[in-house]
Amino acid sequence: MYTPAITGSGIFTPEQVITNAELVKAFNAYADLYNLEHAAEIEAGELPAKEHSSEEFIVKASGIEQRYVMDKTGILDPKVMHPLLRQRSDDEPGLMAEMALDAAQKALKQAGKTAADVDAVICAASNLERAYPAVAIEIQQLLDINGFAFDMNVACSSATFGIQAAADMIRSGSIRSALVVCPEICSAHLEWRDRDCHFIFGDVATAVLIERAEDASGPYFEIKSTRCATEFSNNIRNNNGFLRRSRPDGVADRRDMQFMQNGRKVFKEVLPMVAEHIAGHMAHEGVEATDLKRLWLHQANKSMNDFIGRKVLGREPEAGEQPNILQDYANTSSAGSIIAFSKYSDDLVDGDTGLICSFGAGYSVGSVLVQRRG
């Protein structure tokens, strides 16, 4: 049995930013157009009027202040309200692969390794831009990596599930190393016309290189243990898919073909599940709350992270113990906990223990206990 370790991480951040002020202005303009167009139905009580959004509402509901996106022009156009992405030919690199390539190259550089040192690529993301061929295999080709690659989707928990898969293969000796990449174009599946969720998501790509600890070129994070769990729920759902055209009204502009959630139920049901999951994982590994130096949590909502931090540590987290990045990046699905890990892990010293945790649709929750070495 070999010891798996995270030896490098990288983040691709889009150039374009949408502030809450910009987003609110666009949404309110859309709401006014909608209300004008449907004035008769609204007056007759057949349709509810669209309410305005506000910066105060967004920050209070989520803690989000801005988000990075691949295209803001379409999102901020009240007559479009979704990103406008260039149609690429099949001979060009796909957009997700291109984003992942940047993050992967940064992870390799940090680890002091090259593509020749990688045996596998796992593309773990909530939304893949096509059914096949696998985006992971395209990334593998762009990096000129030998070996194999595959896609996987466990929604917002995809990164931690991907890390577990890679770590297990390394432990068994079937591979020496793997890149787990999470390219997330969340702006494309978000319903920007829905006041309750129009502010939630942003775009990003992350990558982590996982190797045998003995092959590490510098300081690394030993993967001490991983744990994953799932429980089916319809409270976070997207009904888009390849069977859409085969069903009555399948190609219509239906609300359920984009991100949907019952936020109150998610908050009520997911938080206890995550807190119990982490507590069970730590207890099984003999890790006390006082042993944890850092919690890198899924970046969906500040209130959720603060609640989990208090539950896990048994007190209010001190500054830096449970870093949030969603104020800048918003919810980036599977990538959120990895962004937090990548940005807030360099200060840990040899022997420090931390926990990466992601949770989301499924329901799904994944946790990774790591320890700094070197």
C-alpha positions as a Python dict, from the first residue, in 0.01 Angstrom:
ca = {
    (1, 'M'): (0, 0, 0),
    (2, 'Y'): (125, 347, -92),
    (3, 'T'): (54, 682, 75),
    (4, 'P'): (-130, 935, -147),
    (5, 'A'): (-50, 1304, -118),
    (6, 'I'): (-165, 1634, -268),
    (7, 'T'): (156, 1785, -403),
    (8, 'G'): (24, 2074, -612),
    (9, 'S'): (-288, 2278, -681),
    (10, 'G'): (-390, 2538, -936),
    (11, 'I'): (-677, 2775, -1013),
    (12, 'F'): (-797, 2921, -1342),
    (13, 'T'): (-992, 3242, -1277),
    (14, 'P'): (-1186, 3406, -1563),
    (15, 'E'): (-1100, 3764, -1648),
    (16, 'Q'): (-1456, 3898, -1634),
    (17, 'V'): (-1619, 3997, -1305),
    (18, 'I'): (-1982, 4074, -1227),
    (19, 'T'): (-2036, 4277, -912),
    (20, 'N'): (-2359, 4261, -717),
    (21, 'A'): (-2437, 4616, -829),
    (22, 'E'): (-2408, 4519, -1197),
    (23, 'L'): (-2611, 4205, -1144),
    (24, 'V'): (-2892, 4382, -960),
    (25, 'K'): (-2914, 4652, -1225),
    (26, 'A'): (-2951, 4394, -1502),
    (27, 'F'): (-3198, 4177, -1310),
    (28, 'N'): (-3419, 4471, -1216),
    (29, 'A'): (-3423, 4588, -1578),
    (30, 'Y'): (-3530, 4237, -1681),
    (31, 'A'): (-3801, 4233, -1412),
    (32, 'D'): (-3936, 4568, -1536),
    (33, 'L'): (-3948, 4441, -1896),
    (34, 'Y'): (-4123, 4122, -1784),
    (35, 'N'): (-4380, 4310, -1576),
    (36, 'L'): (-4450, 4546, -1865),
    (37, 'E'): (-4488, 4262, -2115),
    (38, 'H'): (-4724, 4071, -1885),
    (39, 'A'): (-4904, 4371, -1736),
    (40, 'A'): (-5251, 4242, -1826),
    (41, 'E'): (-5196, 3896, -1673),
    (42, 'I'): (-5040, 4049, -1361),
    (43, 'E'): (-5331, 4291, -1318),
    (44, 'A'): (-5577, 4006, -1362),
    (45, 'G'): (-5399, 3802, -1096),
    (46, 'E'): (-5298, 3531, -1343),
    (47, 'L'): (-4925, 3592, -1300),
    (48, 'P'): (-4723, 3730, -1009),
    (49, 'A'): (-4513, 4038, -1079),
    (50, 'K'): (-4135, 3999, -1072),
    (51, 'E'): (-3985, 4157, -762),
    (52, 'H'): (-3667, 4363, -774),
    (53, 'S'): (-3345, 4224, -633),
    (54, 'S'): (-3097, 4426, -423),
    (55, 'E'): (-2734, 4416, -317),
    (56, 'E'): (-2839, 4399, 47),
    (57, 'F'): (-3061, 4096, -21),
    (58, 'I'): (-2780, 3909, -201),
    (59, 'V'): (-2517, 3966, 69),
    (60, 'K'): (-2758, 3878, 350),
    (61, 'A'): (-2876, 3561, 174),
    (62, 'S'): (-2535, 3433, 67),
    (63, 'G'): (-2236, 3646, 164),
    (64, 'I'): (-2151, 3680, -207),
    (65, 'E'): (-2020, 4016, -328),
    (66, 'Q'): (-1910, 3934, -684),
    (67, 'R'): (-1844, 3643, -920),
    (68, 'Y'): (-1608, 3558, -1210),
    (69, 'V'): (-1771, 3446, -1534),
    (70, 'M'): (-1664, 3341, -1882),
    (71, 'D'): (-1905, 3592, -2039),
    (72, 'K'): (-2085, 3880, -1872),
    (73, 'T'): (-2232, 4052, -2179),
    (74, 'G'): (-2521, 3809, -2221),
    (75, 'I'): (-2582, 3772, -1849),
    (76, 'L'): (-2615, 4149, -1803),
    (77, 'D'): (-2838, 4194, -2110),
    (78, 'P'): (-3199, 4207, -1979),
    (79, 'K'): (-3317, 4055, -2308),
    (80, 'V'): (-3072, 3761, -2291),
    (81, 'M'): (-2987, 3677, -1927),
    (82, 'H'): (-2741, 3396, -1993),
    (83, 'P'): (-2376, 3379, -2106),
    (84, 'L'): (-2302, 3407, -2478),
    (85, 'L'): (-2022, 3165, -2559),
    (86, 'R'): (-1861, 3126, -2900),
    (87, 'Q'): (-1951, 2816, -3098),
    (88, 'R'): (-1634, 2610, -3132),
    (89, 'S'): (-1563, 2356, -3402),
    (90, 'D'): (-1500, 1995, -3305),
    (91, 'D'): (-1137, 2046, -3405),
    (92, 'E'): (-1084, 2315, -3140),
    (93, 'P'): (-1022, 2254, -2769),
    (94, 'G'): (-1346, 2266, -2573),
    (95, 'L'): (-1394, 2553, -2331),
    (96, 'M'): (-1393, 2334, -2021),
    (97, 'A'): (-1078, 2155, -2136),
    (98, 'E'): (-910, 2489, -2202),
    (99, 'M'): (-995, 2614, -1851),
    (100, 'A'): (-882, 2288, -1692),
    (101, 'L'): (-555, 2296, -1888),
    (102, 'D'): (-459, 2626, -1727),
    (103, 'A'): (-537, 2504, -1374),
    (104, 'A'): (-360, 2171, -1434),
    (105, 'Q'): (-44, 2338, -1560),
    (106, 'K'): (-34, 2552, -1246),
    (107, 'A'): (-78, 2246, -1025),
    (108, 'L'): (204, 2065, -1205),
    (109, 'K'): (432, 2367, -1174),
    (110, 'Q'): (367, 2396, -801),
    (111, 'A'): (443, 2026, -758),
    (112, 'G'): (760, 2050, -967),
    (113, 'K'): (632, 1788, -1208),
    (114, 'T'): (548, 1755, -1579),
    (115, 'A'): (284, 1571, -1777),
    (116, 'A'): (524, 1278, -1806),
    (117, 'D'): (480, 1222, -1432),
    (118, 'V'): (98, 1185, -1454),
    (119, 'D'): (-79, 851, -1504),
    (120, 'A'): (-446, 956, -1498),
    (121, 'V'): (-682, 1251, -1534),
    (122, 'I'): (-1018, 1272, -1359),
    (123, 'C'): (-1249, 1553, -1472),
    (124, 'A'): (-1485, 1594, -1177),
    (125, 'A'): (-1752, 1858, -1236),
    (126, 'S'): (-2122, 1929, -1192),
    (127, 'N'): (-2193, 2010, -1555),
    (128, 'L'): (-1999, 1870, -1850),
    (129, 'E'): (-2030, 2049, -2181),
    (130, 'R'): (-2103, 1728, -2373),
    (131, 'A'): (-2193, 1366, -2317),
    (132, 'Y'): (-1891, 1222, -2501),
    (133, 'P'): (-1605, 1198, -2571),
    (134, 'A'): (-1503, 1253, -2210),
    (135, 'V'): (-1374, 1600, -2133),
    (136, 'A'): (-1107, 1433, -1919),
    (137, 'I'): (-965, 1255, -2224),
    (138, 'E'): (-949, 1586, -2409),
    (139, 'I'): (-760, 1739, -2117),
    (140, 'Q'): (-529, 1438, -2118),
    (141, 'Q'): (-454, 1496, -2486),
    (142, 'L'): (-395, 1869, -2442),
    (143, 'L'): (-145, 1795, -2165),
    (144, 'D'): (13, 1507, -2363),
    (145, 'I'): (-38, 1263, -2078),
    (146, 'N'): (-7, 888, -2123),
    (147, 'G'): (-237, 657, -1929),
    (148, 'F'): (-612, 707, -1899),
    (149, 'A'): (-881, 962, -1813),
    (150, 'F'): (-1249, 970, -1723),
    (151, 'D'): (-1527, 1209, -1628),
    (152, 'M'): (-1731, 1189, -1309),
    (153, 'N'): (-2020, 1390, -1169),
    (154, 'V'): (-2136, 1402, -809),
    (155, 'A'): (-2250, 1765, -840),
    (156, 'C'): (-2085, 1993, -583),
    (157, 'S'): (-1904, 1700, -420),
    (158, 'S'): (-1730, 1597, -741),
    (159, 'A'): (-1385, 1720, -631),
    (160, 'T'): (-1372, 1528, -304),
    (161, 'F'): (-1515, 1215, -466),
    (162, 'G'): (-1253, 1253, -740),
    (163, 'I'): (-978, 1289, -480),
    (164, 'Q'): (-1099, 971, -308),
    (165, 'A'): (-1097, 782, -640),
    (166, 'A'): (-745, 900, -720),
    (167, 'A'): (-619, 834, -367),
    (168, 'D'): (-759, 481, -370),
    (169, 'M'): (-589, 401, -701),
    (170, 'I'): (-260, 535, -569),
    (171, 'R'): (-292, 339, -243),
    (172, 'S'): (-353, 17, -437),
    (173, 'G'): (-53, 76, -664),
    (174, 'S'): (-252, 80, -991),
    (175, 'I'): (-124, 433, -1066),
    (176, 'R'): (152, 657, -932),
    (177, 'S'): (-28, 990, -979),
    (178, 'A'): (-344, 1162, -1101),
    (179, 'L'): (-473, 1507, -1181),
    (180, 'V'): (-820, 1581, -1046),
    (181, 'V'): (-955, 1879, -1240),
    (182, 'C'): (-1280, 2066, -1180),
    (183, 'P'): (-1377, 2302, -1463),
    (184, 'E'): (-1707, 2464, -1369),
    (185, 'I'): (-1903, 2691, -1603),
    (186, 'C'): (-2184, 2735, -1353),
    (187, 'S'): (-2308, 3051, -1526),
    (188, 'A'): (-2444, 2835, -1808),
    (189, 'H'): (-2681, 2629, -1591),
    (190, 'L'): (-2790, 2912, -1358),
    (191, 'E'): (-3131, 3071, -1414),
    (192, 'W'): (-3032, 3436, -1407),
    (193, 'R'): (-3400, 3537, -1433),
    (194, 'D'): (-3487, 3390, -1091),
    (195, 'R'): (-3454, 3640, -805),
    (196, 'D'): (-3409, 3365, -547),
    (197, 'C'): (-3094, 3225, -708),
    (198, 'H'): (-2969, 3465, -977),
    (199, 'F'): (-2666, 3563, -769),
    (200, 'I'): (-2544, 3219, -659),
    (201, 'F'): (-2291, 3090, -912),
    (202, 'G'): (-1964, 3184, -1079),
    (203, 'D'): (-1715, 3017, -1316),
    (204, 'V'): (-1369, 2876, -1238),
    (205, 'A'): (-1146, 2571, -1283),
    (206, 'T'): (-928, 2400, -1024),
    (207, 'A'): (-677, 2116, -1032),
    (208, 'V'): (-490, 1911, -774),
    (209, 'L'): (-205, 1672, -841),
    (210, 'I'): (-215, 1361, -625),
    (211, 'E'): (96, 1141, -609),
    (212, 'R'): (263, 879, -397),
    (213, 'A'): (414, 1069, -105),
    (214, 'E'): (753, 914, -180),
    (215, 'D'): (753, 1088, -519),
    (216, 'A'): (686, 1438, -384),
    (217, 'S'): (942, 1700, -485),
    (218, 'G'): (871, 1936, -196),
    (219, 'P'): (625, 1997, 88),
    (220, 'Y'): (294, 1817, 45),
    (221, 'F'): (-34, 1724, 214),
    (222, 'E'): (-58, 1357, 300),
    (223, 'I'): (-410, 1224, 243),
    (224, 'K'): (-475, 1050, 573),
    (225, 'S'): (-829, 941, 502),
    (226, 'T'): (-1130, 1002, 276),
    (227, 'R'): (-1500, 947, 329),
    (228, 'C'): (-1797, 991, 94),
    (229, 'A'): (-2174, 956, 137),
    (230, 'T'): (-2487, 1011, -73),
    (231, 'E'): (-2859, 1031, -5),
    (232, 'F'): (-3112, 1093, -282),
    (233, 'S'): (-3303, 1421, -279),
    (234, 'N'): (-3492, 1629, -536),
    (235, 'N'): (-3430, 1952, -348),
    (236, 'I'): (-3141, 2045, -581),
    (237, 'R'): (-3211, 1940, -939),
    (238, 'N'): (-3159, 2015, -1308),
    (239, 'N'): (-3375, 1817, -1553),
    (240, 'N'): (-3181, 1901, -1868),
    (241, 'G'): (-3041, 1601, -2051),
    (242, 'F'): (-3019, 1399, -2370),
    (243, 'L'): (-3376, 1263, -2339),
    (244, 'R'): (-3517, 1615, -2347),
    (245, 'R'): (-3617, 1624, -2714),
    (246, 'S'): (-3791, 1286, -2689),
    (247, 'R'): (-4047, 1404, -2434),
    (248, 'P'): (-4361, 1620, -2473),
    (249, 'D'): (-4271, 1986, -2444),
    (250, 'G'): (-3911, 1877, -2399),
    (251, 'V'): (-3744, 2157, -2595),
    (252, 'A'): (-3952, 2438, -2447),
    (253, 'D'): (-3793, 2706, -2228),
    (254, 'R'): (-3883, 2533, -1903),
    (255, 'R'): (-3767, 2649, -1562),
    (256, 'D'): (-3661, 2299, -1456),
    (257, 'M'): (-3402, 2283, -1734),
    (258, 'Q'): (-3173, 2507, -1528),
    (259, 'F'): (-3051, 2497, -1169),
    (260, 'M'): (-3335, 2462, -920),
    (261, 'Q'): (-3330, 2426, -544),
    (262, 'N'): (-3558, 2440, -244),
    (263, 'G'): (-3320, 2650, -40),
    (264, 'R'): (-3497, 2620, 296),
    (265, 'K'): (-3513, 2239, 280),
    (266, 'V'): (-3153, 2217, 161),
    (267, 'F'): (-3035, 2430, 452),
    (268, 'K'): (-3240, 2228, 702),
    (269, 'E'): (-3145, 1883, 569),
    (270, 'V'): (-2789, 1918, 439),
    (271, 'L'): (-2630, 2093, 737),
    (272, 'P'): (-2700, 1815, 990),
    (273, 'M'): (-2590, 1556, 733),
    (274, 'V'): (-2258, 1733, 672),
    (275, 'A'): (-2188, 1802, 1041),
    (276, 'E'): (-2261, 1438, 1129),
    (277, 'H'): (-2051, 1315, 837),
    (278, 'I'): (-1746, 1519, 940),
    (279, 'A'): (-1785, 1423, 1306),
    (280, 'G'): (-1804, 1055, 1215),
    (281, 'H'): (-1501, 1079, 987),
    (282, 'M'): (-1293, 1254, 1251),
    (283, 'A'): (-1399, 1012, 1525),
    (284, 'H'): (-1311, 712, 1310),
    (285, 'E'): (-963, 853, 1250),
    (286, 'G'): (-911, 964, 1610),
    (287, 'V'): (-895, 1333, 1515),
    (288, 'E'): (-1019, 1579, 1777),
    (289, 'A'): (-1157, 1924, 1701),
    (290, 'T'): (-848, 2068, 1871),
    (291, 'D'): (-631, 1884, 1617),
    (292, 'L'): (-779, 2069, 1319),
    (293, 'K'): (-586, 2371, 1201),
    (294, 'R'): (-797, 2440, 893),
    (295, 'L'): (-1141, 2365, 748),
    (296, 'W'): (-1170, 2409, 371),
    (297, 'L'): (-1544, 2388, 316),
    (298, 'H'): (-1768, 2389, 11),
    (299, 'Q'): (-1836, 2753, -78),
    (300, 'A'): (-2212, 2764, -129),
    (301, 'N'): (-2332, 2998, 141),
    (302, 'K'): (-2155, 3183, 422),
    (303, 'S'): (-2420, 3098, 681),
    (304, 'M'): (-2389, 2727, 599),
    (305, 'N'): (-2011, 2734, 633),
    (306, 'D'): (-2026, 2928, 958),
    (307, 'F'): (-2277, 2678, 1099),
    (308, 'I'): (-2063, 2379, 1002),
    (309, 'G'): (-1749, 2546, 1136),
    (310, 'R'): (-1915, 2598, 1476),
    (311, 'K'): (-2046, 2240, 1483),
    (312, 'V'): (-1714, 2081, 1392),
    (313, 'L'): (-1493, 2295, 1616),
    (314, 'G'): (-1744, 2327, 1900),
    (315, 'R'): (-1693, 2704, 1906),
    (316, 'E'): (-1684, 3007, 1683),
    (317, 'P'): (-1403, 2960, 1424),
    (318, 'E'): (-1116, 3201, 1465),
    (319, 'A'): (-996, 3415, 1176),
    (320, 'G'): (-840, 3195, 911),
    (321, 'E'): (-951, 2861, 1055),
    (322, 'Q'): (-1244, 2827, 815),
    (323, 'P'): (-1159, 3051, 519),
    (324, 'N'): (-1435, 3170, 287),
    (325, 'I'): (-1372, 3266, -74),
    (326, 'L'): (-1732, 3283, -196),
    (327, 'Q'): (-1749, 3659, -139),
    (328, 'D'): (-1516, 3688, -440),
    (329, 'Y'): (-1592, 3373, -643),
    (330, 'A'): (-1955, 3298, -543),
    (331, 'N'): (-2058, 2932, -546),
    (332, 'T'): (-1835, 2748, -794),
    (333, 'S'): (-1984, 2405, -726),
    (334, 'S'): (-1719, 2131, -699),
    (335, 'A'): (-1431, 2380, -720),
    (336, 'G'): (-1513, 2590, -413),
    (337, 'S'): (-1341, 2387, -140),
    (338, 'I'): (-1037, 2342, -364),
    (339, 'I'): (-1009, 2718, -423),
    (340, 'A'): (-1013, 2766, -45),
    (341, 'F'): (-752, 2491, -1),
    (342, 'S'): (-526, 2627, -274),
    (343, 'K'): (-538, 2985, -145),
    (344, 'Y'): (-524, 2913, 227),
    (345, 'S'): (-288, 2622, 292),
    (346, 'D'): (66, 2754, 240),
    (347, 'D'): (91, 2883, 598),
    (348, 'L'): (39, 2540, 758),
    (349, 'V'): (349, 2372, 898),
    (350, 'D'): (472, 2015, 926),
    (351, 'G'): (223, 1804, 1123),
    (352, 'D'): (-75, 2041, 1088),
    (353, 'T'): (-403, 1867, 1011),
    (354, 'G'): (-686, 2001, 798),
    (355, 'L'): (-1008, 1881, 639),
    (356, 'I'): (-1148, 1945, 290),
    (357, 'C'): (-1524, 1900, 266),
    (358, 'S'): (-1777, 1948, -13),
    (359, 'F'): (-2151, 1888, -20),
    (360, 'G'): (-2443, 1945, -250),
    (361, 'A'): (-2694, 1788, -486),
    (362, 'G'): (-2756, 1421, -443),
    (363, 'Y'): (-2747, 1485, -155),
    (364, 'S'): (-2373, 1419, -153),
    (365, 'V'): (-2094, 1490, 92),
    (366, 'G'): (-1724, 1412, 70),
    (367, 'S'): (-1444, 1480, 319),
    (368, 'V'): (-1067, 1449, 295),
    (369, 'L'): (-840, 1456, 602),
    (370, 'V'): (-493, 1582, 517),
    (371, 'Q'): (-172, 1645, 710),
    (372, 'R'): (106, 1881, 612),
    (373, 'R'): (447, 1721, 556),
    (374, 'G'): (766, 1912, 502),
}
